[in-house]
PDB file of C-alpha atoms in Angstrom:
ATOM      1  CA  MET P   1      71.998-151.646 -32.833  1.00  0.00           C
ATOM      2  CA  LYS P   2      69.197-149.123 -32.296  1.00  0.00           C
ATOM      3  CA  ALA P   3      67.721-151.198 -29.467  1.00  0.00           C
ATOM      4  CA  PHE P   4      71.132-151.511 -27.841  1.00  0.00           C
ATOM      5  CA  LEU P   5      71.770-147.773 -27.985  1.00  0.00           C
ATOM      6  CA  SER P   6      68.299-147.090 -26.603  1.00  0.00           C
ATOM      7  CA  PHE P   7      69.065-149.359 -23.676  1.00  0.00           C
ATOM      8  CA  LEU P   8      72.375-147.574 -23.094  1.00  0.00           C
ATOM      9  CA  VAL P   9      70.615-144.216 -23.172  1.00  0.00           C
ATOM     10  CA  LEU P  10      68.195-145.406 -20.475  1.00  0.00           C
ATOM     11  CA  ILE P  11      71.099-146.468 -18.269  1.00  0.00           C
ATOM     12  CA  ILE P  12      72.838-143.161 -18.994  1.00  0.00           C
ATOM     13  CA  SER P  13      69.730-141.267 -17.921  1.00  0.00           C
ATOM     14  CA  LEU P  14      69.660-143.016 -14.568  1.00  0.00           C
ATOM     15  CA  GLN P  15      73.369-142.466 -14.031  1.00  0.00           C
ATOM     16  CA  ASN P  16      73.050-138.772 -14.789  1.00  0.00           C
ATOM     17  CA  VAL P  17      70.234-138.244 -12.320  1.00  0.00           C
ATOM     18  CA  ILE P  18      71.310-140.358  -9.365  1.00  0.00           C
ATOM     19  CA  GLY P  19      73.521-138.618  -6.840  1.00  0.00           C
ATOM     20  CA  GLN P  20      73.827-135.273  -8.625  1.00  0.00           C
ATOM     21  CA  GLU P  21      72.769-132.039  -7.021  1.00  0.00           C
ATOM     22  CA  LYS P  22      71.753-129.316  -9.449  1.00  0.00           C
ATOM     23  CA  PRO P  23      73.659-126.118  -8.674  1.00  0.00           C
ATOM     24  CA  SER P  24      72.210-122.724  -9.532  1.00  0.00           C
ATOM     25  CA  PRO P  25      73.761-121.472 -12.800  1.00  0.00           C
ATOM     26  CA  PRO P  26      75.210-117.966 -13.140  1.00  0.00           C
ATOM     27  CA  GLU P  27      72.966-115.387 -14.792  1.00  0.00           C
ATOM     28  CA  GLY P  28      72.395-116.156 -18.472  1.00  0.00           C
ATOM     29  CA  MET P  29      73.677-119.728 -18.230  1.00  0.00           C
ATOM     30  CA  VAL P  30      72.149-123.199 -17.835  1.00  0.00           C
ATOM     31  CA  TYR P  31      73.371-126.319 -16.077  1.00  0.00           C
ATOM     32  CA  VAL P  32      74.500-129.493 -17.863  1.00  0.00           C
ATOM     33  CA  PRO P  33      75.018-132.474 -15.537  1.00  0.00           C
ATOM     34  CA  ALA P  34      77.990-134.810 -15.605  1.00  0.00           C
ATOM     35  CA  GLY P  35      77.656-138.129 -17.354  1.00  0.00           C
ATOM     36  CA  GLU P  36      77.566-139.958 -20.648  1.00  0.00           C
ATOM     37  CA  PHE P  37      75.716-139.220 -23.873  1.00  0.00           C
ATOM     38  CA  VAL P  38      75.491-140.407 -27.481  1.00  0.00           C
ATOM     39  CA  MET P  39      77.982-138.447 -29.647  1.00  0.00           C
ATOM     40  CA  GLY P  40      78.476-138.565 -33.412  1.00  0.00           C
ATOM     41  CA  SER P  41      76.326-140.361 -35.955  1.00  0.00           C
ATOM     42  CA  THR P  42      76.177-143.457 -38.113  1.00  0.00           C
ATOM     43  CA  TYR P  43      74.691-141.696 -41.157  1.00  0.00           C
ATOM     44  CA  GLY P  44      76.253-138.213 -41.282  1.00  0.00           C
ATOM     45  CA  ASP P  45      79.557-137.078 -42.742  1.00  0.00           C
ATOM     46  CA  PRO P  46      82.609-139.335 -42.312  1.00  0.00           C
ATOM     47  CA  ASP P  47      84.099-137.044 -39.656  1.00  0.00           C
ATOM     48  CA  GLU P  48      81.094-137.704 -37.365  1.00  0.00           C
ATOM     49  CA  ARG P  49      82.042-141.355 -37.031  1.00  0.00           C
ATOM     50  CA  PRO P  50      82.229-143.591 -35.186  1.00  0.00           C
ATOM     51  CA  GLN P  51      79.125-142.920 -33.138  1.00  0.00           C
ATOM     52  CA  GLN P  52      80.227-143.318 -29.540  1.00  0.00           C
ATOM     53  CA  ILE P  53      79.275-143.032 -25.905  1.00  0.00           C
ATOM     54  CA  ALA P  54      81.164-139.962 -24.673  1.00  0.00           C
ATOM     55  CA  SER P  55      81.167-138.264 -21.293  1.00  0.00           C
ATOM     56  CA  THR P  56      81.677-134.833 -19.741  1.00  0.00           C
ATOM     57  CA  LYS P  57      81.980-133.344 -16.307  1.00  0.00           C
ATOM     58  CA  ALA P  58      79.154-131.073 -15.165  1.00  0.00           C
ATOM     59  CA  PHE P  59      79.356-127.521 -16.527  1.00  0.00           C
ATOM     60  CA  PHE P  60      77.415-124.330 -17.134  1.00  0.00           C
ATOM     61  CA  ILE P  61      76.846-123.045 -20.667  1.00  0.00           C
ATOM     62  CA  ASP P  62      75.423-119.800 -22.031  1.00  0.00           C
ATOM     63  CA  LYS P  63      71.692-119.918 -22.719  1.00  0.00           C
ATOM     64  CA  TYR P  64      72.167-117.648 -25.751  1.00  0.00           C
ATOM     65  CA  GLU P  65      75.066-116.785 -28.017  1.00  0.00           C
ATOM     66  CA  VAL P  66      77.065-113.723 -26.969  1.00  0.00           C
ATOM     67  CA  SER P  67      75.521-110.552 -28.406  1.00  0.00           C
ATOM     68  CA  ASN P  68      77.152-107.556 -30.060  1.00  0.00           C
ATOM     69  CA  ALA P  69      76.362-105.431 -27.005  1.00  0.00           C
ATOM     70  CA  GLU P  70      77.878-107.982 -24.624  1.00  0.00           C
ATOM     71  CA  PHE P  71      81.055-108.267 -26.689  1.00  0.00           C
ATOM     72  CA  ALA P  72      81.393-104.463 -26.793  1.00  0.00           C
ATOM     73  CA  LYS P  73      81.652-104.425 -22.984  1.00  0.00           C
ATOM     74  CA  PHE P  74      84.852-106.430 -23.416  1.00  0.00           C
ATOM     75  CA  ASP P  75      86.097-104.531 -26.474  1.00  0.00           C
ATOM     76  CA  PRO P  76      84.899-100.895 -26.481  1.00  0.00           C
ATOM     77  CA  THR P  77      86.387-100.416 -29.968  1.00  0.00           C
ATOM     78  CA  PHE P  78      84.008-103.012 -31.405  1.00  0.00           C
ATOM     79  CA  LYS P  79      81.446-101.308 -33.670  1.00  0.00           C
ATOM     80  CA  PHE P  80      77.949-102.450 -34.611  1.00  0.00           C
ATOM     81  CA  SER P  81      74.658-100.937 -35.689  1.00  0.00           C
ATOM     82  CA  PRO P  82      72.509 -99.982 -32.668  1.00  0.00           C
ATOM     83  CA  GLU P  83      69.556-101.990 -33.992  1.00  0.00           C
ATOM     84  CA  LYS P  84      71.745-105.115 -33.886  1.00  0.00           C
ATOM     85  CA  LYS P  85      72.765-104.870 -30.243  1.00  0.00           C
ATOM     86  CA  ASN P  86      70.964-108.137 -29.454  1.00  0.00           C
ATOM     87  CA  ASN P  87      72.247-110.011 -32.516  1.00  0.00           C
ATOM     88  CA  ALA P  88      74.894-112.693 -32.117  1.00  0.00           C
ATOM     89  CA  VAL P  89      78.404-111.287 -32.420  1.00  0.00           C
ATOM     90  CA  ILE P  90      80.661-112.531 -35.254  1.00  0.00           C
ATOM     91  CA  VAL P  91      84.386-112.660 -34.406  1.00  0.00           C
ATOM     92  CA  THR P  92      87.576-114.648 -34.998  1.00  0.00           C
ATOM     93  CA  TRP P  93      88.589-117.505 -32.711  1.00  0.00           C
ATOM     94  CA  SER P  94      91.251-115.495 -30.856  1.00  0.00           C
ATOM     95  CA  LYS P  95      88.761-112.724 -30.079  1.00  0.00           C
ATOM     96  CA  ALA P  96      86.167-115.267 -28.997  1.00  0.00           C
ATOM     97  CA  ASN P  97      88.705-116.962 -26.735  1.00  0.00           C
ATOM     98  CA  ALA P  98      89.825-113.634 -25.270  1.00  0.00           C
ATOM     99  CA  TYR P  99      86.218-112.657 -24.560  1.00  0.00           C
ATOM    100  CA  ALA P 100      85.546-115.963 -22.821  1.00  0.00           C
ATOM    101  CA  GLN P 101      88.581-115.541 -20.576  1.00  0.00           C
ATOM    102  CA  TRP P 102      87.617-111.938 -19.790  1.00  0.00           C
ATOM    103  CA  ALA P 103      84.149-113.137 -18.774  1.00  0.00           C
ATOM    104  CA  GLY P 104      85.641-115.769 -16.446  1.00  0.00           C
ATOM    105  CA  LYS P 105      84.564-118.556 -18.763  1.00  0.00           C
ATOM    106  CA  ARG P 106      86.020-120.527 -21.692  1.00  0.00           C
ATOM    107  CA  LEU P 107      85.065-121.892 -25.090  1.00  0.00           C
ATOM    108  CA  PRO P 108      83.321-125.283 -25.031  1.00  0.00           C
ATOM    109  CA  THR P 109      84.933-128.483 -26.160  1.00  0.00           C
ATOM    110  CA  GLU P 110      83.194-130.355 -28.969  1.00  0.00           C
ATOM    111  CA  LYS P 111      81.916-132.870 -26.424  1.00  0.00           C
ATOM    112  CA  GLU P 112      80.439-130.162 -24.228  1.00  0.00           C
ATOM    113  CA  TRP P 113      78.824-128.360 -27.144  1.00  0.00           C
ATOM    114  CA  GLU P 114      77.252-131.509 -28.571  1.00  0.00           C
ATOM    115  CA  LYS P 115      75.975-132.690 -25.204  1.00  0.00           C
ATOM    116  CA  ALA P 116      74.405-129.298 -24.484  1.00  0.00           C
ATOM    117  CA  ALA P 117      72.771-129.345 -27.929  1.00  0.00           C
ATOM    118  CA  ARG P 118      71.380-132.887 -28.040  1.00  0.00           C
ATOM    119  CA  GLY P 119      71.109-134.171 -24.486  1.00  0.00           C
ATOM    120  CA  ILE P 120      71.625-137.860 -23.811  1.00  0.00           C
ATOM    121  CA  ASP P 121      69.164-139.438 -26.244  1.00  0.00           C
ATOM    122  CA  GLY P 122      71.145-138.967 -29.467  1.00  0.00           C
ATOM    123  CA  ARG P 123      68.593-136.615 -31.024  1.00  0.00           C
ATOM    124  CA  VAL P 124      69.236-135.275 -34.512  1.00  0.00           C
ATOM    125  CA  PHE P 125      68.323-131.627 -33.789  1.00  0.00           C
ATOM    126  CA  PRO P 126      68.335-129.726 -30.483  1.00  0.00           C
ATOM    127  CA  TRP P 127      64.516-129.993 -30.301  1.00  0.00           C
ATOM    128  CA  GLY P 128      64.141-133.619 -31.434  1.00  0.00           C
ATOM    129  CA  ASN P 129      64.386-135.805 -34.511  1.00  0.00           C
ATOM    130  CA  THR P 130      62.044-134.010 -36.933  1.00  0.00           C
ATOM    131  CA  TYR P 131      63.213-130.990 -38.920  1.00  0.00           C
ATOM    132  CA  ASP P 132      61.080-127.841 -38.756  1.00  0.00           C
ATOM    133  CA  ASN P 133      62.126-124.641 -40.526  1.00  0.00           C
ATOM    134  CA  THR P 134      60.195-122.471 -38.044  1.00  0.00           C
ATOM    135  CA  TYR P 135      62.551-123.601 -35.278  1.00  0.00           C
ATOM    136  CA  VAL P 136      65.571-121.894 -36.825  1.00  0.00           C
ATOM    137  CA  VAL P 137      66.915-118.324 -36.782  1.00  0.00           C
ATOM    138  CA  TRP P 138      68.356-118.228 -40.281  1.00  0.00           C
ATOM    139  CA  ASP P 139      70.375-115.036 -40.574  1.00  0.00           C
ATOM    140  CA  GLN P 140      71.759-112.011 -38.785  1.00  0.00           C
ATOM    141  CA  LYS P 141      68.640-109.952 -39.513  1.00  0.00           C
ATOM    142  CA  GLU P 142      67.008-111.678 -36.565  1.00  0.00           C
ATOM    143  CA  THR P 143      67.948-111.267 -32.922  1.00  0.00           C
ATOM    144  CA  ARG P 144      68.848-114.140 -30.645  1.00  0.00           C
ATOM    145  CA  GLY P 145      66.099-116.553 -29.671  1.00  0.00           C
ATOM    146  CA  THR P 146      63.503-115.211 -32.096  1.00  0.00           C
ATOM    147  CA  SER P 147      62.621-118.297 -34.124  1.00  0.00           C
ATOM    148  CA  ILE P 148      58.859-118.694 -34.369  1.00  0.00           C
ATOM    149  CA  ALA P 149      58.641-121.828 -32.239  1.00  0.00           C
ATOM    150  CA  LYS P 150      61.438-120.740 -29.875  1.00  0.00           C
ATOM    151  CA  PRO P 151      62.667-124.294 -29.211  1.00  0.00           C
ATOM    152  CA  ALA P 152      65.419-124.981 -26.710  1.00  0.00           C
ATOM    153  CA  SER P 153      67.891-127.824 -26.343  1.00  0.00           C
ATOM    154  CA  PRO P 154      67.256-130.400 -23.598  1.00  0.00           C
ATOM    155  CA  TYR P 155      69.126-128.198 -21.124  1.00  0.00           C
ATOM    156  CA  GLY P 156      67.581-124.878 -22.186  1.00  0.00           C
ATOM    157  CA  CYS P 157      70.024-123.472 -24.770  1.00  0.00           C
ATOM    158  CA  TYR P 158      68.634-121.463 -27.697  1.00  0.00           C
ATOM    159  CA  ASP P 159      69.831-121.149 -31.311  1.00  0.00           C
ATOM    160  CA  MET P 160      72.127-124.158 -31.274  1.00  0.00           C
ATOM    161  CA  ALA P 161      70.850-124.796 -34.806  1.00  0.00           C
ATOM    162  CA  GLY P 162      70.963-121.871 -37.233  1.00  0.00           C
ATOM    163  CA  SER P 163      71.794-118.282 -36.211  1.00  0.00           C
ATOM    164  CA  VAL P 164      75.641-118.173 -36.305  1.00  0.00           C
ATOM    165  CA  TRP P 165      78.184-120.946 -36.221  1.00  0.00           C
ATOM    166  CA  GLU P 166      79.711-121.288 -32.755  1.00  0.00           C
ATOM    167  CA  TRP P 167      83.384-121.663 -31.938  1.00  0.00           C
ATOM    168  CA  THR P 168      84.683-124.624 -29.951  1.00  0.00           C
ATOM    169  CA  ALA P 169      88.035-124.937 -28.228  1.00  0.00           C
ATOM    170  CA  ASP P 170      89.085-127.935 -30.324  1.00  0.00           C
ATOM    171  CA  TRP P 171      91.261-128.367 -33.360  1.00  0.00           C
ATOM    172  CA  TYR P 172      89.658-130.261 -36.239  1.00  0.00           C
ATOM    173  CA  LYS P 173      90.840-133.832 -35.678  1.00  0.00           C
ATOM    174  CA  PRO P 174      89.340-137.293 -36.270  1.00  0.00           C
ATOM    175  CA  TYR P 175      87.439-139.028 -33.506  1.00  0.00           C
ATOM    176  CA  PRO P 176      89.275-141.990 -31.974  1.00  0.00           C
ATOM    177  CA  GLY P 177      88.665-145.004 -34.191  1.00  0.00           C
ATOM    178  CA  ASN P 178      87.937-142.951 -37.316  1.00  0.00           C
ATOM    179  CA  LYS P 179      90.039-144.289 -40.192  1.00  0.00           C
ATOM    180  CA  VAL P 180      88.744-142.014 -42.980  1.00  0.00           C
ATOM    181  CA  PRO P 181      91.546-139.586 -43.996  1.00  0.00           C
ATOM    182  CA  MET P 182      90.903-135.838 -44.254  1.00  0.00           C
ATOM    183  CA  GLU P 183      93.635-133.445 -45.372  1.00  0.00           C
ATOM    184  CA  GLN P 184      92.169-130.765 -43.082  1.00  0.00           C
ATOM    185  CA  TYR P 185      92.761-132.798 -39.914  1.00  0.00           C
ATOM    186  CA  GLY P 186      95.429-131.447 -37.594  1.00  0.00           C
ATOM    187  CA  GLU P 187      96.080-128.175 -35.780  1.00  0.00           C
ATOM    188  CA  THR P 188      95.283-125.768 -38.606  1.00  0.00           C
ATOM    189  CA  TYR P 189      91.475-125.491 -38.450  1.00  0.00           C
ATOM    190  CA  LYS P 190      89.204-124.987 -35.449  1.00  0.00           C
ATOM    191  CA  VAL P 191      85.878-126.790 -35.159  1.00  0.00           C
ATOM    192  CA  MET P 192      82.691-124.747 -35.315  1.00  0.00           C
ATOM    193  CA  ARG P 193      79.219-126.069 -34.621  1.00  0.00           C
ATOM    194  CA  GLY P 194      75.589-125.064 -35.149  1.00  0.00           C
ATOM    195  CA  GLY P 195      75.166-124.781 -38.910  1.00  0.00           C
ATOM    196  CA  SER P 196      74.454-121.061 -39.200  1.00  0.00           C
ATOM    197  CA  ASN P 197      72.504-120.040 -42.315  1.00  0.00           C
ATOM    198  CA  PHE P 198      73.462-122.968 -44.545  1.00  0.00           C
ATOM    199  CA  ASN P 199      70.322-123.832 -46.503  1.00  0.00           C
ATOM    200  CA  ASN P 200      70.898-127.569 -46.242  1.00  0.00           C
ATOM    201  CA  HIS P 201      69.332-128.603 -42.940  1.00  0.00           C
ATOM    202  CA  SER P 202      71.871-131.423 -42.567  1.00  0.00           C
ATOM    203  CA  PHE P 203      74.332-128.741 -41.446  1.00  0.00           C
ATOM    204  CA  ILE P 204      72.293-127.928 -38.349  1.00  0.00           C
ATOM    205  CA  ARG P 205      72.218-131.463 -37.004  1.00  0.00           C
ATOM    206  CA  THR P 206      73.633-131.744 -33.491  1.00  0.00           C
ATOM    207  CA  SER P 207      76.427-134.065 -34.619  1.00  0.00           C
ATOM    208  CA  GLN P 208      77.502-131.971 -37.618  1.00  0.00           C
ATOM    209  CA  ARG P 209      81.127-130.787 -37.524  1.00  0.00           C
ATOM    210  CA  TYR P 210      82.689-128.101 -39.682  1.00  0.00           C
ATOM    211  CA  TYR P 211      86.098-126.459 -39.778  1.00  0.00           C
ATOM    212  CA  VAL P 212      87.475-123.003 -40.478  1.00  0.00           C
ATOM    213  CA  LEU P 213      90.771-121.157 -40.146  1.00  0.00           C
ATOM    214  CA  PRO P 214      90.628-119.501 -36.723  1.00  0.00           C
ATOM    215  CA  GLU P 215      91.616-116.021 -37.891  1.00  0.00           C
ATOM    216  CA  LYS P 216      90.217-116.059 -41.448  1.00  0.00           C
ATOM    217  CA  ILE P 217      86.498-116.618 -41.122  1.00  0.00           C
ATOM    218  CA  HIS P 218      85.640-114.630 -44.292  1.00  0.00           C
ATOM    219  CA  VAL P 219      82.094-115.613 -45.304  1.00  0.00           C
ATOM    220  CA  TYR P 220      81.492-117.785 -42.238  1.00  0.00           C
ATOM    221  CA  PRO P 221      79.505-116.031 -39.503  1.00  0.00           C
ATOM    222  CA  VAL P 222      81.026-117.538 -36.355  1.00  0.00           C
ATOM    223  CA  GLY P 223      80.045-116.492 -32.849  1.00  0.00           C
ATOM    224  CA  ILE P 224      80.480-117.378 -29.197  1.00  0.00           C
ATOM    225  CA  ARG P 225      78.722-119.505 -26.626  1.00  0.00           C
ATOM    226  CA  CYS P 226      80.813-119.849 -23.474  1.00  0.00           C
ATOM    227  CA  VAL P 227      80.992-122.487 -20.780  1.00  0.00           C
ATOM    228  CA  LYS P 228      82.018-122.226 -17.151  1.00  0.00           C
ATOM    229  CA  ASP P 229      83.522-124.923 -14.962  1.00  0.00           C
ATOM    230  CA  ILE P 230      81.732-125.889 -11.772  1.00  0.00           C
ATOM    231  CA  ASP P 231      84.037-125.634  -8.766  1.00  0.00           C
TER     232      ASP P 231
END
């Protein structure tokens, strides 16, 4: 199975490169090409299965999570400590969605988020397959992109593991072909990605899914990373 997936990834790589021109991304964003990638896992939580070959159109995605200062430009009533102006903002789903629309962008789908985080080779973490604690911004005391090693995803996104959770556009539903029941499935919870400051490093894997009520985040620090369609 591993050899077969590796072969598929090689074919995917060629398909992604051939015939695609790389447009210049807007300021603060990076480009993710159209094509297929390995999504989900064979060893993670039941909701990550089945592992599949998924595809997306080309899109732009924010290099960093939206900061407190950036969100305040949209909502002047939003308050934060001046020393945390460059920290990732924490907001409900409706506020995150409203910000994205105001900025001329949108929230990413799960497929888009996972592709931007792991690339096309099915890697476990945004930087590769080996866990390293120095690669992660663990809490809101640190500003964006300040992990010691400063690793980026294959397309140049920072803090896609650790920092804050990140909203997606999708409701928490099973992947096609998943037969494991979950009472949370449906249109009650939104999917968030990225793992935030959970101490268990399994939560910051690129395929990890988690769910939360969109307007009742409580103890979950959930932020924003927007995408933009390519015309």
